[in-house]
């Protein structure tokens, strides 16, 4: 077969494929049946179906709702977070010299589950489990750890911190760790109650990961650094970027010191399911 | 206007047929294509508030969801199980060409042959013939536009060979005649 004939054959096959795809349609009635099944979801979610409802059409209530849910002011982070700044809407998380976005301070205990913008969020995978970082793989370590970080260097966030929600079809996979300045653009967030790093460590220790559980000093992970990160957590159809403290340090494996890490949620227990 | 977000109903009506055809080419059976099409539009509806048209076209956004759903379906179902279901549910083609138009027989055979291609060949043909540009196909398949074009042309040749094999007389028929 000449090259010309071969190309003619392929061109014909392309046309046949175009026609086949155009002619392939679901059985009669399928389209309307599926549409009818989507309708209860529309009512549950409560947004307009045939058109986007302009905010102005529903008055100030929608604007107030958005201001409470979508992310906002930038706080500076230098060994700690500082809540502050008036709330405003933003569609892109902004980085302020390594700072983390946080809303203004609120009184302790002011958050009730109903006030959590996305409801209680799922706990990050492997949270609270010391892991060794070796050859880009993570392996669980014995639970004991000791903290070699001055108390004054432990992050002290404001009483609230931002959680972001994203579409898991197009965002980072569950378990991915992102720096605050490298979050995907165009995702919304909301304020969640936070806890200081010291409280997170105390909680982990009480659950059996503390150094006082270890009989041998060499068996514990020594934590020497901490920073705030965001962890991607996918649950069903939703993805969340949740703030967490990433502690790093070393673990003595025989005569070798390996890099270890411990990830603890930066959210208050009431915000995590 | 470009970047405006259409009402979800418009998106649904415009794309449900195309998404179904794409999934039919990937999964091989009408029943599976219906099931997964339903799943795609449920997910799309629930994610629609977060969809930003300035980041990607509705077509690319929807076909990303559809592609992921097809891949998930393949992972959950073994290939043999899938083909068995396809054979069990599909009406047997009539031996009389007068009952089904010749064109419909050909289209059915083509879609079936596409569904039996290796994964990336199947995907590139399905996406390209669902109306996506080579640039969009490349983005969805994590390759360059040029790589998508080359893969598509290789896949067409593979499909043509597969169709020729389907049309060739079986060895058993020739042995019966001898």
Coordinates of C-alpha atoms in Angstrom, one line a residue:
Chain A
X1 CA 0.0 0.0 0.0
X2 CA 1.4 3.4 -0.9
X3 CA 1.9 6.1 1.7
X4 CA -0.9 8.1 0.0
X5 CA -3.3 5.1 0.1
X6 CA -2.4 4.5 3.7
X7 CA -3.1 8.2 4.6
X8 CA -6.4 8.0 2.7
X9 CA -7.3 4.9 4.7
X10 CA -6.5 6.7 8.0
X11 CA -8.5 9.8 6.9
X12 CA -11.5 7.6 6.2
X13 CA -11.2 5.9 9.6
X14 CA -11.1 9.3 11.3
X15 CA -14.3 10.3 9.5
X16 CA -15.9 7.0 10.5
X17 CA -14.9 7.6 14.1
X18 CA -16.4 11.1 14.0
X19 CA -19.6 9.7 12.7
X20 CA -19.6 6.8 15.2
X21 CA -19.1 9.1 18.2
X22 CA -21.7 11.5 17.0
X23 CA -24.2 8.7 16.5
X24 CA -23.5 7.0 19.9
X25 CA -26.0 8.3 22.3
X26 CA -27.7 6.9 25.4
X27 CA -31.1 5.1 25.2
X28 CA -34.2 7.3 24.9
X29 CA -35.2 8.7 28.2
X30 CA -31.8 8.4 29.9
X31 CA -31.0 12.1 29.7
X32 CA -34.3 13.1 31.4
X33 CA -34.1 10.3 34.0
X34 CA -30.6 11.4 35.0
X35 CA -31.7 15.0 35.2
X36 CA -34.6 14.0 37.5
X37 CA -32.1 12.3 39.8
X38 CA -30.0 15.4 40.0
X39 CA -32.9 17.5 41.1
X40 CA -33.1 16.4 44.8
X41 CA -29.4 17.5 45.1
X42 CA -30.3 20.9 43.7
X43 CA -33.0 21.4 46.4
X44 CA -30.7 20.1 49.1
X45 CA -27.9 22.5 48.1
X46 CA -30.4 25.3 47.5
X47 CA -28.9 27.2 44.7
X48 CA -30.6 28.4 41.5
X49 CA -30.7 25.7 38.9
X50 CA -31.3 27.5 35.6
X51 CA -29.1 30.5 36.2
X52 CA -26.6 31.9 38.6
X53 CA -28.3 34.1 41.1
X54 CA -26.5 37.4 41.4
X55 CA -25.5 38.3 44.9
X56 CA -27.3 41.6 44.6
X57 CA -30.6 39.7 44.0
X58 CA -30.5 38.2 47.5
X59 CA -29.3 41.4 49.2
X60 CA -26.7 41.8 51.8
X61 CA -27.2 38.4 53.4
X62 CA -25.2 36.6 50.7
X63 CA -22.4 39.1 51.0
X64 CA -22.2 38.5 54.8
X65 CA -22.3 34.7 54.2
X66 CA -19.4 35.0 51.8
X67 CA -17.3 37.2 54.1
X68 CA -17.7 34.6 56.8
X69 CA -16.7 31.7 54.6
X70 CA -14.1 32.8 52.1
X71 CA -10.6 33.5 53.1
X72 CA -9.0 36.6 54.1
X73 CA -6.5 38.7 55.9
X74 CA -2.8 37.9 55.9
X75 CA -1.0 37.3 59.2
X76 CA 2.7 37.4 59.5
X77 CA 4.4 34.3 60.6
X78 CA 7.7 34.5 62.3
X79 CA 7.9 31.6 64.7
X80 CA 4.2 32.1 65.4
X81 CA 1.0 33.3 63.8
X82 CA -0.7 36.4 64.6
X83 CA -4.4 36.7 63.9
X84 CA -5.5 40.1 62.8
X85 CA -6.8 42.2 60.0
X86 CA -10.3 42.7 59.0
X87 CA -12.0 40.0 57.1
X88 CA -12.3 40.4 53.3
X89 CA -12.9 38.1 50.5
X90 CA -10.1 36.7 48.4
X91 CA -10.0 34.1 45.8
X92 CA -6.3 33.4 46.0
X93 CA -4.4 32.5 49.1
X94 CA -1.6 35.1 49.5
X95 CA 1.8 34.7 51.1
X96 CA 3.2 37.4 53.2
X97 CA 6.9 36.6 53.7
X98 CA 6.1 33.0 54.7
X99 CA 3.1 34.0 56.5
X100 CA 0.0 32.0 56.9
X101 CA -3.5 33.3 56.2
X102 CA -5.5 33.6 59.4
X103 CA -8.6 35.5 60.3
X104 CA -9.0 37.8 63.1
X105 CA -8.8 36.6 66.7
X106 CA -11.9 35.2 68.3
X107 CA -12.6 34.3 71.9
X108 CA -11.6 30.8 72.9
X109 CA -14.5 28.3 72.7
X110 CA -16.4 30.6 70.3
X111 CA -16.5 28.1 67.6
X112 CA -19.4 25.7 67.7
X113 CA -19.6 22.8 65.2
X114 CA -22.4 24.6 63.3
X115 CA -20.1 27.6 62.8
X116 CA -17.4 25.5 61.0
X117 CA -17.6 26.7 57.4
X118 CA -17.2 23.2 55.9
X119 CA -18.2 21.3 59.0
X120 CA -15.7 19.1 60.9
X121 CA -12.9 18.1 58.6
X122 CA -11.3 14.7 58.3
X123 CA -8.0 14.1 60.1
X124 CA -5.0 14.0 57.9
X125 CA -3.6 10.6 57.1
X126 CA -0.8 9.5 59.4
X127 CA -1.3 12.4 61.7
X128 CA 0.3 11.8 65.1
X129 CA 2.5 9.0 63.7
X130 CA 6.3 9.6 63.7
X131 CA 7.7 8.5 60.4
X132 CA 11.2 8.2 59.0
X133 CA 11.8 10.0 55.7
X134 CA 14.2 7.7 53.9
X135 CA 14.7 7.4 50.1
X136 CA 11.5 9.5 49.7
X137 CA 9.5 6.8 51.4
X138 CA 7.8 7.2 54.8
X139 CA 8.0 4.3 57.3
X140 CA 6.4 4.3 60.7
X141 CA 8.7 4.7 63.7
X142 CA 8.3 3.9 67.3
X143 CA 5.9 6.3 68.9
X144 CA 8.2 7.9 71.4
X145 CA 9.6 11.4 70.7
X146 CA 11.3 14.1 72.6
X147 CA 11.2 17.8 71.8
X148 CA 14.4 19.8 71.5
X149 CA 12.7 23.0 70.5
X150 CA 12.5 26.0 72.9
X151 CA 9.0 26.7 74.0
X152 CA 9.3 30.3 72.6
X153 CA 10.0 28.9 69.2
X154 CA 6.8 26.8 69.1
X155 CA 4.2 28.3 66.8
X156 CA 1.4 30.2 68.6
X157 CA -1.4 30.8 66.1
X158 CA -4.3 33.1 66.8
X159 CA -7.4 31.3 68.0
X160 CA -8.5 30.7 64.4
X161 CA -6.7 29.5 61.2
X162 CA -7.8 28.9 57.7
X163 CA -8.9 25.6 56.2
X164 CA -9.2 25.5 52.4
X165 CA -11.5 23.4 50.4
X166 CA -10.8 22.2 46.8
X167 CA -11.9 19.9 44.1
X168 CA -10.0 16.6 44.5
X169 CA -10.4 15.9 40.8
X170 CA -8.0 18.7 40.0
X171 CA -6.1 19.3 43.2
X172 CA -3.3 17.6 45.2
X173 CA -3.7 14.0 46.3
X174 CA -4.6 13.1 49.8
X175 CA -1.5 13.2 52.1
X176 CA 0.4 15.8 50.0
X177 CA 2.2 18.4 52.1
X178 CA 2.3 22.0 50.8
X179 CA 4.0 25.1 52.0
X180 CA 1.7 28.0 52.9
X181 CA 3.1 30.0 50.0
X182 CA 2.5 27.3 47.4
X183 CA -1.2 26.6 47.7
X184 CA -3.3 26.2 44.5
X185 CA -4.9 29.5 43.4
X186 CA -8.6 30.1 43.2
X187 CA -9.7 28.0 46.2
X188 CA -11.9 29.2 49.0
X189 CA -11.3 28.9 52.7
X190 CA -12.8 29.5 56.1
X191 CA -11.8 30.1 59.7
X192 CA -11.4 27.1 62.0
X193 CA -10.4 27.0 65.6
X194 CA -6.7 26.3 66.0
X195 CA -4.5 25.1 68.8
X196 CA -0.9 26.0 69.7
X197 CA 1.9 23.6 68.7
X198 CA 2.6 23.0 72.4
X199 CA -1.0 21.7 72.9
X200 CA -0.6 19.5 69.8
X201 CA 2.6 18.0 71.3
X202 CA 0.9 17.5 74.7
X203 CA -2.0 15.7 73.0
X204 CA 0.3 13.5 71.0
X205 CA 2.3 12.7 74.2
X206 CA -0.9 11.8 76.1
X207 CA -1.9 9.4 73.3
X208 CA 1.3 7.4 73.8
X209 CA 3.8 9.1 71.5
X210 CA 5.6 11.0 74.2
X211 CA 9.2 10.5 75.2
X212 CA 8.2 9.5 78.7
X213 CA 6.8 6.3 77.3
X214 CA 10.3 5.2 76.1
X215 CA 12.6 3.2 78.4
X216 CA 15.6 3.9 76.3
X217 CA 16.7 7.4 75.2
X218 CA 18.0 6.2 71.9
X219 CA 14.6 4.8 70.9
X220 CA 12.9 8.2 70.7
X221 CA 12.7 10.6 67.8
X222 CA 14.3 13.9 68.7
X223 CA 12.4 16.8 67.2
X224 CA 14.4 19.9 66.4
X225 CA 12.4 22.0 64.0
X226 CA 8.8 22.9 63.4
X227 CA 7.0 24.8 60.7
X228 CA 3.4 25.2 59.6
X229 CA 2.4 23.4 56.5
X230 CA -0.9 22.5 54.8
X231 CA -1.9 18.8 54.3
X232 CA -4.2 17.7 51.5
X233 CA -7.0 15.5 52.9
X234 CA -9.5 14.0 50.4
X235 CA -12.7 12.6 51.7
X236 CA -15.3 11.5 49.2
X237 CA -16.0 14.3 46.8
X238 CA -14.2 17.0 48.8
X239 CA -10.6 17.9 49.3
X240 CA -9.3 20.0 52.2
X241 CA -6.1 21.8 52.8
X242 CA -5.7 21.6 56.5
X243 CA -3.0 23.4 58.6
X244 CA -0.6 21.2 60.5
X245 CA 2.6 21.4 62.4
X246 CA 5.4 19.5 60.7
X247 CA 8.0 18.6 63.2
X248 CA 11.3 17.3 61.9
X249 CA 14.3 15.8 63.6
X250 CA 16.4 12.7 63.8
X251 CA 16.0 9.1 64.9
X252 CA 18.9 6.9 65.8
X253 CA 18.7 3.7 63.8
X254 CA 21.5 1.7 65.2
X255 CA 24.6 3.8 64.4
X256 CA 22.8 5.8 61.8
X257 CA 20.8 8.9 62.3
X258 CA 17.9 9.2 59.9
X259 CA 15.6 12.1 59.3
X260 CA 12.2 11.7 60.9
X261 CA 9.0 13.7 60.9
X262 CA 5.9 14.0 62.9
X263 CA 2.8 15.7 61.6
X264 CA 0.2 17.1 64.1
X265 CA -3.0 18.9 63.1
X266 CA -3.0 22.6 64.0
X267 CA -6.8 22.5 64.4
X268 CA -8.6 22.2 67.6
X269 CA -10.1 18.8 68.3
X270 CA -13.6 20.1 67.9
X271 CA -12.8 20.9 64.2
X272 CA -11.7 17.4 63.3
X273 CA -13.9 14.4 62.8
Chain B
X1 CA -18.7 35.6 27.0
X2 CA -15.4 33.7 27.5
X3 CA -14.9 32.9 31.1
X4 CA -18.6 33.2 32.0
X5 CA -19.9 30.2 33.9
X6 CA -23.0 28.7 32.1
X7 CA -26.0 27.4 34.0
X8 CA -25.4 23.8 35.0
X9 CA -28.4 22.7 33.0
X10 CA -27.0 24.1 29.8
X11 CA -23.7 22.3 30.5
X12 CA -25.6 19.1 31.1
X13 CA -27.7 19.2 28.0
X14 CA -24.7 20.1 25.8
X15 CA -22.4 17.4 27.1
X16 CA -24.4 14.4 28.4
X17 CA -24.4 12.8 25.0
X18 CA -20.7 13.5 24.3
X19 CA -19.7 12.2 27.7
X20 CA -21.8 9.1 27.2
X21 CA -20.2 8.4 23.8
X22 CA -16.7 8.9 25.3
X23 CA -17.5 6.5 28.1
X24 CA -19.0 4.0 25.7
X25 CA -15.7 4.0 23.8
X26 CA -13.8 3.5 27.0
X27 CA -15.9 0.9 28.8
X28 CA -17.4 -1.1 25.9
X29 CA -20.9 -1.6 27.2
X30 CA -23.9 0.7 27.1
X31 CA -25.0 -0.2 30.7
X32 CA -21.5 0.6 32.1
X33 CA -21.4 3.8 30.1
X34 CA -24.8 4.9 31.5
X35 CA -23.8 4.0 35.1
X36 CA -20.5 6.0 34.8
X37 CA -22.2 8.9 32.9
X38 CA -24.6 9.3 35.9
X39 CA -21.7 9.2 38.3
X40 CA -19.8 11.9 36.3
X41 CA -22.7 14.3 36.3
X42 CA -23.5 13.8 40.0
X43 CA -19.8 14.6 40.8
X44 CA -19.9 17.5 38.3
X45 CA -23.0 19.0 39.8
X46 CA -21.6 18.8 43.4
X47 CA -18.3 20.4 42.2
X48 CA -19.8 23.0 40.0
X49 CA -19.8 25.8 42.5
X50 CA -16.0 25.4 42.8
X51 CA -15.5 25.3 39.0
X52 CA -13.7 28.4 37.7
X53 CA -14.1 28.9 33.9
X54 CA -11.1 31.2 33.7
X55 CA -8.9 28.2 34.7
X56 CA -10.2 25.7 32.1
X57 CA -13.0 25.3 29.6
X58 CA -16.2 23.4 30.6
X59 CA -15.2 20.7 28.1
X60 CA -11.8 20.1 29.7
X61 CA -13.3 20.2 33.2
X62 CA -16.0 17.7 32.4
X63 CA -13.8 15.3 30.5
X64 CA -11.3 15.3 33.3
X65 CA -14.0 14.1 35.6
X66 CA -15.2 11.6 33.0
X67 CA -11.6 10.3 32.3
X68 CA -11.0 9.8 36.0
X69 CA -14.3 8.0 36.4
X70 CA -13.5 5.7 33.5
X71 CA -10.0 4.9 34.9
X72 CA -11.6 4.2 38.3
X73 CA -14.1 1.9 36.7
X74 CA -11.4 0.0 34.9
X75 CA -9.4 -0.3 38.1
X76 CA -12.4 -1.7 40.0
X77 CA -13.4 -4.2 37.3
X78 CA -11.1 -6.8 35.8
X79 CA -10.9 -6.7 32.0
X80 CA -12.4 -10.1 31.6
X81 CA -15.3 -9.3 33.9
X82 CA -15.9 -6.2 32.0
X83 CA -16.0 -7.9 28.6
X84 CA -18.2 -10.6 30.0
X85 CA -20.7 -8.0 31.2
X86 CA -20.5 -6.3 27.9
X87 CA -21.3 -9.5 26.0
X88 CA -24.0 -10.4 28.4
X89 CA -25.9 -7.1 28.2
X90 CA -25.5 -6.1 24.6
X91 CA -28.1 -7.4 22.3
X92 CA -26.6 -9.8 19.8
X93 CA -26.1 -8.2 16.4
X94 CA -28.6 -9.5 14.0
X95 CA -27.3 -11.7 11.2
X96 CA -29.6 -9.8 8.8
X97 CA -28.1 -6.5 7.7
X98 CA -31.5 -5.3 6.9
X99 CA -32.5 -5.2 10.5
X100 CA -29.7 -2.9 11.5
X101 CA -28.3 -0.4 9.0
X102 CA -24.8 -1.1 7.8
X103 CA -23.6 2.1 9.2
X104 CA -24.9 1.3 12.7
X105 CA -23.2 -2.0 12.6
X106 CA -19.9 -0.4 11.6
X107 CA -20.2 2.3 14.4
X108 CA -20.9 -0.4 16.9
X109 CA -17.9 -2.4 15.8
X110 CA -15.7 0.7 15.8
X111 CA -16.7 1.7 19.4
X112 CA -16.2 -1.9 20.5
X113 CA -12.7 -2.0 18.9
X114 CA -11.7 1.3 20.5
X115 CA -12.7 -0.1 23.9
X116 CA -10.4 -3.1 23.4
X117 CA -7.3 -1.0 22.6
X118 CA -4.6 -0.5 25.2
X119 CA -5.4 2.2 27.7
X120 CA -3.6 5.3 26.3
X121 CA -4.6 4.5 22.7
X122 CA -8.2 4.1 23.8
X123 CA -8.1 7.3 25.7
X124 CA -6.6 9.5 23.0
X125 CA -9.1 8.3 20.4
X126 CA -12.0 8.7 22.8
X127 CA -10.9 12.2 23.9
X128 CA -10.1 13.4 20.4
X129 CA -13.3 12.2 18.9
X130 CA -15.3 13.8 21.8
X131 CA -14.3 17.2 20.4
X132 CA -11.3 18.1 22.4
X133 CA -8.3 19.8 20.7
X134 CA -4.9 18.1 20.8
X135 CA -3.8 20.7 23.3
X136 CA -6.7 19.7 25.7
X137 CA -6.1 16.0 25.1
X138 CA -2.4 16.5 25.9
X139 CA -3.3 18.4 29.1
X140 CA -5.7 15.7 30.2
X141 CA -3.2 12.9 29.4
X142 CA -0.2 14.8 30.9
X143 CA 1.7 15.0 27.6
X144 CA 2.6 17.7 25.1
X145 CA 0.3 18.7 22.2
X146 CA 2.7 17.1 19.8
X147 CA 3.0 13.9 21.8
X148 CA -0.8 13.7 21.8
X149 CA -0.9 14.0 18.0
X150 CA 1.7 11.3 17.6
X151 CA 0.0 9.0 20.0
X152 CA -3.3 9.6 18.2
X153 CA -1.9 8.7 14.8
X154 CA -0.3 5.6 16.2
X155 CA -3.6 4.7 17.8
X156 CA -5.5 5.1 14.5
X157 CA -3.1 2.6 12.9
X158 CA -3.6 0.2 15.8
X159 CA -7.3 0.6 15.5
X160 CA -7.3 0.0 11.8
X161 CA -5.2 -3.2 12.3
X162 CA -7.7 -4.3 15.0
X163 CA -10.7 -3.7 12.6
X164 CA -8.9 -5.7 9.8
X165 CA -8.4 -8.6 12.2
X166 CA -12.1 -8.5 13.2
X167 CA -13.1 -8.7 9.5
X168 CA -10.7 -11.5 8.6
X169 CA -12.2 -14.9 8.2
X170 CA -11.6 -17.2 11.2
X171 CA -9.1 -20.1 10.8
X172 CA -11.9 -22.6 11.8
X173 CA -14.1 -21.7 8.9
X174 CA -11.4 -22.4 6.4
X175 CA -10.6 -25.8 8.0
X176 CA -14.3 -26.8 7.9
X177 CA -14.4 -26.1 4.2
X178 CA -11.4 -28.3 3.4

